[in-house]
Amino acid sequence: MAVRRRARAVGGGTEQSSGPGAGESLFQPIQQAEPSSPATRKMRWRTSLPQYYFLSATCLLITLEAVPIDIDKTKVQNTQPVESAKIEPPDTGLYYDEYLKQVIDVLETDKHFREKLQKADIEEIKSGRLSKELDLVSHHVRTKLDELKRQEVGRLRMLIKAKLDSLQDIGMDHQALLKQFDHLNHVNPDKFESTDLDMLIKAATSDLEHYDKTRHEEFKKYEMMKEHERREYLKTLNEEKRKEEESKFEEMKKKHENHPKVNHPGSKDQLKEVWEETDGLDPNDFDPKTFFKLHDVNNDGFLDEQELEALFTKELEKVYDAQNEEDDMVEMEEERLRMREHVMSEVDTNKDRLVTLEEFLKATEKKEFLEPDSWETLDQQQFFTEEELKEYENIIALQEDELKKKADELQKQKEELQRQHDQLEAQKQEYHQAIQQMEQKKLQQGIAPSGTTGELKPLHSLRIEKPGV
């Protein structure tokens, strides 16, 4: 698919997950001069959708037919797509991901909307004018979209209720709380309108635009936490053990840094290595156009982010191995992200997060392609300063203090509840003892024992059976 998101795998780079990210202008109409077959028209629709998704994030989640690679890879010419197993769409990571998928699946079934989308330009999508086309879709499609919206509103209300229940809060206005969700129109919870599509486009676009930045920030926190925990552990050791741990740490660090040279991502040397070692072709026959077609896996005319990141696997394997204790797979995924961002910044001239053949070929004509600077891997960089680490540790200390206060408060509540329970048990025991004493006195005075309800029954109220009756 044109915008399949990256394969994410902290444990080895194979798990599909959503690394959503969004650019500024992310759609281009699909242009094909020659007549197309039904299968090709279907491919054009599915190709335009991912571009739409990068701007609107609503069309990331479609599937495409995979393209087989001929045995003679050096003669790839206009390879036609063939029917194959569908690619499972990756999770975008958005909290409304399932709703997004379902809306796109339904819209994709409407011929009118599909045709309008293919002809739409970037501004038409960004401005929301395309959303107005929703008024012209079939009644059957609108009915399905209405049902999807009702289900999503119901789901959000359940989430709100669960949160309020956990906080033991009552009397809250659920309708007012729905306002915090900006991917749908909460005013009309029963109908999917053009406003809903417009809000879904804008919300997803905004969320995805900040994804990569958030990923970098989370990685920085991850590294600071690692260092914080290492230092805290060292404080628990005696001097001899501490020296041993420090020595082991430095040894593992040097071992990790001792790796083959990593080629500059997107350079001729890097691509030729993929051409030779991954594609199994003669490096002397390297041809950029053929390379592009080989790695445009779905034959949609673009290299998307996932297809680009697949090109970096050989470079990453030089530095990271999941079997090695000194290699951190979280760092490998950060390195993959850095490589992809770098290539996109150099090659993707229109900033739509998709690399066209024209953009790719122009990049191969640059001096940087033939004579790139050396690539600095993460082990050559400092993730944070001592001041940043101290600030982070202060935040952690405050959070720990807050958690400790809450834990102490909960412990006090527990002790109070236990005290009340014990007091009630003691009162219950005293009550039973008093009842037993009263029953014994009644028997001694010739009064019948209490009834099942506890009321006393005098002897004269008892029926005495006569013998023989």
mmCIF file of N, CA, C and O in Angstrom, residues 207-277:
data_model
loop_
_atom_site.group_PDB
_atom_site.id
_atom_site.type_symbol
_atom_site.label_atom_id
_atom_site.label_comp_id
_atom_site.label_asym_id
_atom_site.label_seq_id
_atom_site.Cartn_x
_atom_site.Cartn_y
_atom_site.Cartn_z
ATOM 1 N N ASP A 207 -3.036 14.747 14.761
ATOM 2 C CA ASP A 207 -2.428 13.740 15.639
ATOM 3 C C ASP A 207 -1.193 13.126 14.999
ATOM 4 O O ASP A 207 -0.166 12.922 15.658
ATOM 5 N N LEU A 208 -1.292 12.845 13.714
ATOM 6 C CA LEU A 208 -0.185 12.177 13.030
ATOM 7 C C LEU A 208 1.001 13.103 12.791
ATOM 8 O O LEU A 208 2.146 12.666 12.751
ATOM 9 N N GLU A 209 0.726 14.384 12.653
ATOM 10 C CA GLU A 209 1.810 15.336 12.409
ATOM 11 C C GLU A 209 2.799 15.371 13.564
ATOM 12 O O GLU A 209 3.984 15.631 13.379
ATOM 13 N N HIS A 210 2.322 15.078 14.768
ATOM 14 C CA HIS A 210 3.170 15.155 15.946
ATOM 15 C C HIS A 210 3.722 13.796 16.360
ATOM 16 O O HIS A 210 4.392 13.690 17.390
ATOM 17 N N TYR A 211 3.442 12.779 15.555
ATOM 18 C CA TYR A 211 3.825 11.428 15.977
ATOM 19 C C TYR A 211 5.333 11.246 16.089
ATOM 20 O O TYR A 211 5.837 10.761 17.105
ATOM 21 N N ASP A 212 6.066 11.604 15.040
ATOM 22 C CA ASP A 212 7.520 11.385 15.065
ATOM 23 C C ASP A 212 8.176 12.168 16.194
ATOM 24 O O ASP A 212 9.089 11.670 16.864
ATOM 25 N N LYS A 213 7.729 13.399 16.392
ATOM 26 C CA LYS A 213 8.286 14.218 17.479
ATOM 27 C C LYS A 213 8.039 13.543 18.822
ATOM 28 O O LYS A 213 8.937 13.482 19.684
ATOM 29 N N THR A 214 6.851 13.017 18.999
ATOM 30 C CA THR A 214 6.530 12.322 20.243
ATOM 31 C C THR A 214 7.398 11.084 20.413
ATOM 32 O O THR A 214 7.858 10.769 21.518
ATOM 33 N N ARG A 215 7.625 10.370 19.306
ATOM 34 C CA ARG A 215 8.480 9.175 19.363
ATOM 35 C C ARG A 215 9.882 9.533 19.852
ATOM 36 O O ARG A 215 10.461 8.838 20.697
ATOM 37 N N HIS A 216 10.442 10.615 19.344
ATOM 38 C CA HIS A 216 11.782 11.041 19.773
ATOM 39 C C HIS A 216 11.784 11.428 21.257
ATOM 40 O O HIS A 216 12.726 11.084 21.988
ATOM 41 N N GLU A 217 10.757 12.108 21.697
ATOM 42 C CA GLU A 217 10.675 12.509 23.102
ATOM 43 C C GLU A 217 10.555 11.290 24.015
ATOM 44 O O GLU A 217 11.186 11.237 25.082
ATOM 45 N N GLU A 218 9.763 10.317 23.599
ATOM 46 C CA GLU A 218 9.613 9.107 24.401
ATOM 47 C C GLU A 218 10.911 8.311 24.447
ATOM 48 O O GLU A 218 11.251 7.717 25.472
ATOM 49 N N PHE A 219 11.638 8.311 23.345
ATOM 50 C CA PHE A 219 12.913 7.599 23.323
ATOM 51 C C PHE A 219 13.905 8.268 24.275
ATOM 52 O O PHE A 219 14.654 7.586 24.990
ATOM 53 N N LYS A 220 13.925 9.575 24.287
ATOM 54 C CA LYS A 220 14.823 10.313 25.180
ATOM 55 C C LYS A 220 14.495 9.975 26.640
ATOM 56 O O LYS A 220 15.404 9.741 27.455
ATOM 57 N N LYS A 221 13.215 9.946 26.972
ATOM 58 C CA LYS A 221 12.812 9.580 28.332
ATOM 59 C C LYS A 221 13.226 8.140 28.653
ATOM 60 O O LYS A 221 13.641 7.833 29.778
ATOM 61 N N TYR A 222 13.107 7.283 27.659
ATOM 62 C CA TYR A 222 13.500 5.883 27.838
ATOM 63 C C TYR A 222 14.987 5.776 28.183
ATOM 64 O O TYR A 222 15.384 5.043 29.106
ATOM 65 N N GLU A 223 15.815 6.522 27.472
ATOM 66 C CA GLU A 223 17.258 6.487 27.726
ATOM 67 C C GLU A 223 17.599 7.092 29.089
ATOM 68 O O GLU A 223 18.476 6.586 29.798
ATOM 69 N N MET A 224 16.911 8.161 29.458
ATOM 70 C CA MET A 224 17.167 8.766 30.765
ATOM 71 C C MET A 224 16.741 7.819 31.891
ATOM 72 O O MET A 224 17.425 7.727 32.920
ATOM 73 N N MET A 225 15.638 7.137 31.692
ATOM 74 C CA MET A 225 15.196 6.177 32.705
ATOM 75 C C MET A 225 16.188 5.031 32.838
ATOM 76 O O MET A 225 16.482 4.563 33.959
ATOM 77 N N LYS A 226 16.713 4.586 31.718
ATOM 78 C CA LYS A 226 17.733 3.526 31.766
ATOM 79 C C LYS A 226 18.933 3.953 32.603
ATOM 80 O O LYS A 226 19.427 3.206 33.458
ATOM 81 N N GLU A 227 19.426 5.161 32.344
ATOM 82 C CA GLU A 227 20.587 5.666 33.064
ATOM 83 C C GLU A 227 20.257 5.896 34.540
ATOM 84 O O GLU A 227 21.075 5.607 35.420
ATOM 85 N N HIS A 228 19.070 6.401 34.796
ATOM 86 C CA HIS A 228 18.650 6.628 36.186
ATOM 87 C C HIS A 228 18.617 5.306 36.960
ATOM 88 O O HIS A 228 19.126 5.223 38.093
ATOM 89 N N GLU A 229 18.036 4.289 36.371
ATOM 90 C CA GLU A 229 17.945 2.991 37.048
ATOM 91 C C GLU A 229 19.328 2.377 37.239
ATOM 92 O O GLU A 229 19.597 1.725 38.263
ATOM 93 N N ARG A 230 20.213 2.581 36.256
ATOM 94 C CA ARG A 230 21.573 2.047 36.389
ATOM 95 C C ARG A 230 22.293 2.708 37.560
ATOM 96 O O ARG A 230 22.930 2.029 38.386
ATOM 97 N N ARG A 231 22.176 4.013 37.662
ATOM 98 C CA ARG A 231 22.845 4.719 38.755
ATOM 99 C C ARG A 231 22.238 4.362 40.112
ATOM 100 O O ARG A 231 22.965 4.239 41.111
ATOM 101 N N GLU A 232 20.929 4.216 40.153
ATOM 102 C CA GLU A 232 20.286 3.835 41.410
ATOM 103 C C GLU A 232 20.724 2.435 41.847
ATOM 104 O O GLU A 232 20.912 2.172 43.039
ATOM 105 N N TYR A 233 20.896 1.554 40.872
ATOM 106 C CA TYR A 233 21.356 0.195 41.188
ATOM 107 C C TYR A 233 22.787 0.221 41.742
ATOM 108 O O TYR A 233 23.112 -0.488 42.701
ATOM 109 N N LEU A 234 23.623 1.046 41.143
ATOM 110 C CA LEU A 234 25.012 1.144 41.613
ATOM 111 C C LEU A 234 25.077 1.621 43.060
ATOM 112 O O LEU A 234 25.977 1.218 43.817
ATOM 113 N N LYS A 235 24.129 2.444 43.467
ATOM 114 C CA LYS A 235 24.118 2.945 44.848
ATOM 115 C C LYS A 235 23.868 1.838 45.861
ATOM 116 O O LYS A 235 24.237 1.966 47.035
ATOM 117 N N THR A 236 23.272 0.742 45.419
ATOM 118 C CA THR A 236 22.965 -0.356 46.344
ATOM 119 C C THR A 236 24.139 -1.316 46.521
ATOM 120 O O THR A 236 24.069 -2.213 47.353
ATOM 121 N N LEU A 237 25.217 -1.118 45.731
ATOM 122 C CA LEU A 237 26.347 -2.052 45.759
ATOM 123 C C LEU A 237 27.491 -1.500 46.612
ATOM 124 O O LEU A 237 27.623 -0.285 46.791
ATOM 125 N N ASN A 238 28.300 -2.425 47.086
ATOM 126 C CA ASN A 238 29.509 -1.976 47.771
ATOM 127 C C ASN A 238 30.529 -1.543 46.728
ATOM 128 O O ASN A 238 30.333 -1.723 45.523
ATOM 129 N N GLU A 239 31.621 -0.989 47.157
ATOM 130 C CA GLU A 239 32.587 -0.398 46.233
ATOM 131 C C GLU A 239 33.140 -1.410 45.246
ATOM 132 O O GLU A 239 33.298 -1.113 44.050
ATOM 133 N N GLU A 240 33.425 -2.602 45.730
ATOM 134 C CA GLU A 240 34.005 -3.632 44.852
ATOM 135 C C GLU A 240 33.015 -4.033 43.758
ATOM 136 O O GLU A 240 33.375 -4.096 42.575
ATOM 137 N N LYS A 241 31.771 -4.302 44.159
ATOM 138 C CA LYS A 241 30.749 -4.699 43.184
ATOM 139 C C LYS A 241 30.442 -3.555 42.218
ATOM 140 O O LYS A 241 30.192 -3.769 41.032
ATOM 141 N N ARG A 242 30.510 -2.333 42.735
ATOM 142 C CA ARG A 242 30.233 -1.175 41.893
ATOM 143 C C ARG A 242 31.272 -1.052 40.785
ATOM 144 O O ARG A 242 30.944 -0.785 39.623
ATOM 145 N N LYS A 243 32.513 -1.264 41.119
ATOM 146 C CA LYS A 243 33.590 -1.206 40.126
ATOM 147 C C LYS A 243 33.418 -2.294 39.080
ATOM 148 O O LYS A 243 33.658 -2.074 37.886
ATOM 149 N N GLU A 244 33.002 -3.474 39.503
ATOM 150 C CA GLU A 244 32.768 -4.569 38.565
ATOM 151 C C GLU A 244 31.658 -4.219 37.582
ATOM 152 O O GLU A 244 31.772 -4.474 36.378
ATOM 153 N N GLU A 245 30.576 -3.634 38.100
ATOM 154 C CA GLU A 245 29.458 -3.257 37.240
ATOM 155 C C GLU A 245 29.843 -2.146 36.271
ATOM 156 O O GLU A 245 29.462 -2.167 35.101
ATOM 157 N N GLU A 246 30.602 -1.179 36.750
ATOM 158 C CA GLU A 246 31.055 -0.086 35.888
ATOM 159 C C GLU A 246 31.953 -0.616 34.781
ATOM 160 O O GLU A 246 31.860 -0.203 33.620
ATOM 161 N N SER A 247 32.817 -1.543 35.129
ATOM 162 C CA SER A 247 33.719 -2.138 34.148
ATOM 163 C C SER A 247 32.938 -2.931 33.100
ATOM 164 O O SER A 247 33.213 -2.849 31.891
ATOM 165 N N LYS A 248 31.939 -3.670 33.553
ATOM 166 C CA LYS A 248 31.100 -4.456 32.638
ATOM 167 C C LYS A 248 30.327 -3.526 31.707
ATOM 168 O O LYS A 248 30.192 -3.798 30.507
ATOM 169 N N PHE A 249 29.829 -2.433 32.251
ATOM 170 C CA PHE A 249 29.072 -1.469 31.459
ATOM 171 C C PHE A 249 29.940 -0.882 30.350
ATOM 172 O O PHE A 249 29.520 -0.794 29.193
ATOM 173 N N GLU A 250 31.161 -0.467 30.680
ATOM 174 C CA GLU A 250 32.067 0.107 29.683
ATOM 175 C C GLU A 250 32.460 -0.927 28.635
ATOM 176 O O GLU A 250 32.602 -0.603 27.452
ATOM 177 N N GLU A 251 32.616 -2.160 29.066
ATOM 178 C CA GLU A 251 32.990 -3.236 28.134
ATOM 179 C C GLU A 251 31.871 -3.485 27.127
ATOM 180 O O GLU A 251 32.115 -3.629 25.922
ATOM 181 N N MET A 252 30.621 -3.520 27.602
ATOM 182 C CA MET A 252 29.474 -3.731 26.707
ATOM 183 C C MET A 252 29.306 -2.543 25.763
ATOM 184 O O MET A 252 28.946 -2.717 24.596
ATOM 185 N N LYS A 253 29.581 -1.361 26.255
ATOM 186 C CA LYS A 253 29.478 -0.167 25.426
ATOM 187 C C LYS A 253 30.470 -0.214 24.273
ATOM 188 O O LYS A 253 30.124 0.066 23.118
ATOM 189 N N LYS A 254 31.703 -0.592 24.576
ATOM 190 C CA LYS A 254 32.735 -0.689 23.535
ATOM 191 C C LYS A 254 32.390 -1.808 22.549
ATOM 192 O O LYS A 254 32.599 -1.670 21.337
ATOM 193 N N LYS A 255 31.873 -2.893 23.059
ATOM 194 C CA LYS A 255 31.504 -4.016 22.196
ATOM 195 C C LYS A 255 30.406 -3.601 21.219
ATOM 196 O O LYS A 255 30.432 -3.968 20.041
ATOM 197 N N HIS A 256 29.447 -2.824 21.698
ATOM 198 C CA HIS A 256 28.363 -2.362 20.836
ATOM 199 C C HIS A 256 28.885 -1.408 19.760
ATOM 200 O O HIS A 256 28.433 -1.447 18.609
ATOM 201 N N GLU A 257 29.835 -0.553 20.134
ATOM 202 C CA GLU A 257 30.367 0.432 19.195
ATOM 203 C C GLU A 257 31.291 -0.189 18.154
ATOM 204 O O GLU A 257 31.577 0.432 17.124
ATOM 205 N N ASN A 258 31.722 -1.402 18.397
ATOM 206 C CA ASN A 258 32.626 -2.085 17.471
ATOM 207 C C ASN A 258 31.813 -2.814 16.396
ATOM 208 O O ASN A 258 31.529 -4.004 16.488
ATOM 209 N N HIS A 259 31.428 -2.086 15.381
ATOM 210 C CA HIS A 259 30.615 -2.660 14.310
ATOM 211 C C HIS A 259 31.124 -2.162 12.959
ATOM 212 O O HIS A 259 31.853 -1.162 12.890
ATOM 213 N N PRO A 260 30.745 -2.821 11.874
ATOM 214 C CA PRO A 260 31.171 -2.365 10.535
ATOM 215 C C PRO A 260 30.660 -0.966 10.237
ATOM 216 O O PRO A 260 29.721 -0.475 10.865
ATOM 217 N N LYS A 261 31.253 -0.333 9.279
ATOM 218 C CA LYS A 261 30.839 1.018 8.888
ATOM 219 C C LYS A 261 29.400 1.008 8.378
ATOM 220 O O LYS A 261 29.003 0.154 7.593
ATOM 221 N N VAL A 262 28.650 1.974 8.850
ATOM 222 C CA VAL A 262 27.263 2.113 8.404
ATOM 223 C C VAL A 262 27.218 3.131 7.275
ATOM 224 O O VAL A 262 27.669 4.269 7.431
ATOM 225 N N ASN A 263 26.698 2.707 6.136
ATOM 226 C CA ASN A 263 26.593 3.609 4.987
ATOM 227 C C ASN A 263 25.561 4.704 5.240
ATOM 228 O O ASN A 263 24.585 4.504 5.971
ATOM 229 N N HIS A 264 25.802 5.842 4.630
ATOM 230 C CA HIS A 264 24.866 6.957 4.742
ATOM 231 C C HIS A 264 23.526 6.549 4.130
ATOM 232 O O HIS A 264 23.466 6.141 2.974
ATOM 233 N N PRO A 265 22.412 6.633 4.880
ATOM 234 C CA PRO A 265 21.106 6.227 4.354
ATOM 235 C C PRO A 265 20.754 6.989 3.075
ATOM 236 O O PRO A 265 20.872 8.216 3.010
ATOM 237 N N GLY A 266 20.349 6.243 2.069
ATOM 238 C CA GLY A 266 19.951 6.840 0.798
ATOM 239 C C GLY A 266 21.094 7.135 -0.142
ATOM 240 O O GLY A 266 20.865 7.597 -1.262
ATOM 241 N N SER A 267 22.322 6.833 0.263
ATOM 242 C CA SER A 267 23.471 7.070 -0.622
ATOM 243 C C SER A 267 23.604 5.930 -1.624
ATOM 244 O O SER A 267 22.987 4.872 -1.484
ATOM 245 N N LYS A 268 24.452 6.143 -2.632
ATOM 246 C CA LYS A 268 24.652 5.116 -3.649
ATOM 247 C C LYS A 268 25.255 3.855 -3.029
ATOM 248 O O LYS A 268 24.839 2.735 -3.363
ATOM 249 N N ASP A 269 26.218 4.024 -2.125
ATOM 250 C CA ASP A 269 26.836 2.865 -1.486
ATOM 251 C C ASP A 269 25.807 2.051 -0.711
ATOM 252 O O ASP A 269 25.819 0.814 -0.749
ATOM 253 N N GLN A 270 24.917 2.750 -0.006
ATOM 254 C CA GLN A 270 23.903 2.047 0.787
ATOM 255 C C GLN A 270 22.928 1.293 -0.108
ATOM 256 O O GLN A 270 22.587 0.135 0.137
ATOM 257 N N LEU A 271 22.462 1.951 -1.180
ATOM 258 C CA LEU A 271 21.501 1.305 -2.075
ATOM 259 C C LEU A 271 22.153 0.164 -2.859
ATOM 260 O O LEU A 271 21.521 -0.875 -3.101
ATOM 261 N N LYS A 272 23.412 0.343 -3.245
ATOM 262 C CA LYS A 272 24.110 -0.734 -3.962
ATOM 263 C C LYS A 272 24.285 -1.960 -3.078
ATOM 264 O O LYS A 272 24.252 -3.102 -3.565
ATOM 265 N N GLU A 273 24.470 -1.742 -1.805
ATOM 266 C CA GLU A 273 24.610 -2.874 -0.886
ATOM 267 C C GLU A 273 23.308 -3.663 -0.806
ATOM 268 O O GLU A 273 23.315 -4.890 -0.760
ATOM 269 N N VAL A 274 22.183 -2.946 -0.802
ATOM 270 C CA VAL A 274 20.880 -3.615 -0.829
ATOM 271 C C VAL A 274 20.704 -4.354 -2.156
ATOM 272 O O VAL A 274 20.244 -5.501 -2.192
ATOM 273 N N TRP A 275 21.073 -3.689 -3.231
ATOM 274 C CA TRP A 275 20.987 -4.265 -4.584
ATOM 275 C C TRP A 275 21.756 -5.587 -4.646
ATOM 276 O O TRP A 275 21.265 -6.572 -5.201
ATOM 277 N N GLU A 276 22.932 -5.609 -4.049
ATOM 278 C CA GLU A 276 23.781 -6.794 -4.125
ATOM 279 C C GLU A 276 23.394 -7.865 -3.108
ATOM 280 O O GLU A 276 23.206 -9.035 -3.466
ATOM 281 N N GLU A 277 23.241 -7.476 -1.835
ATOM 282 C CA GLU A 277 23.068 -8.464 -0.779
ATOM 283 C C GLU A 277 21.618 -8.886 -0.564
ATOM 284 O O GLU A 277 21.365 -10.035 -0.202
#
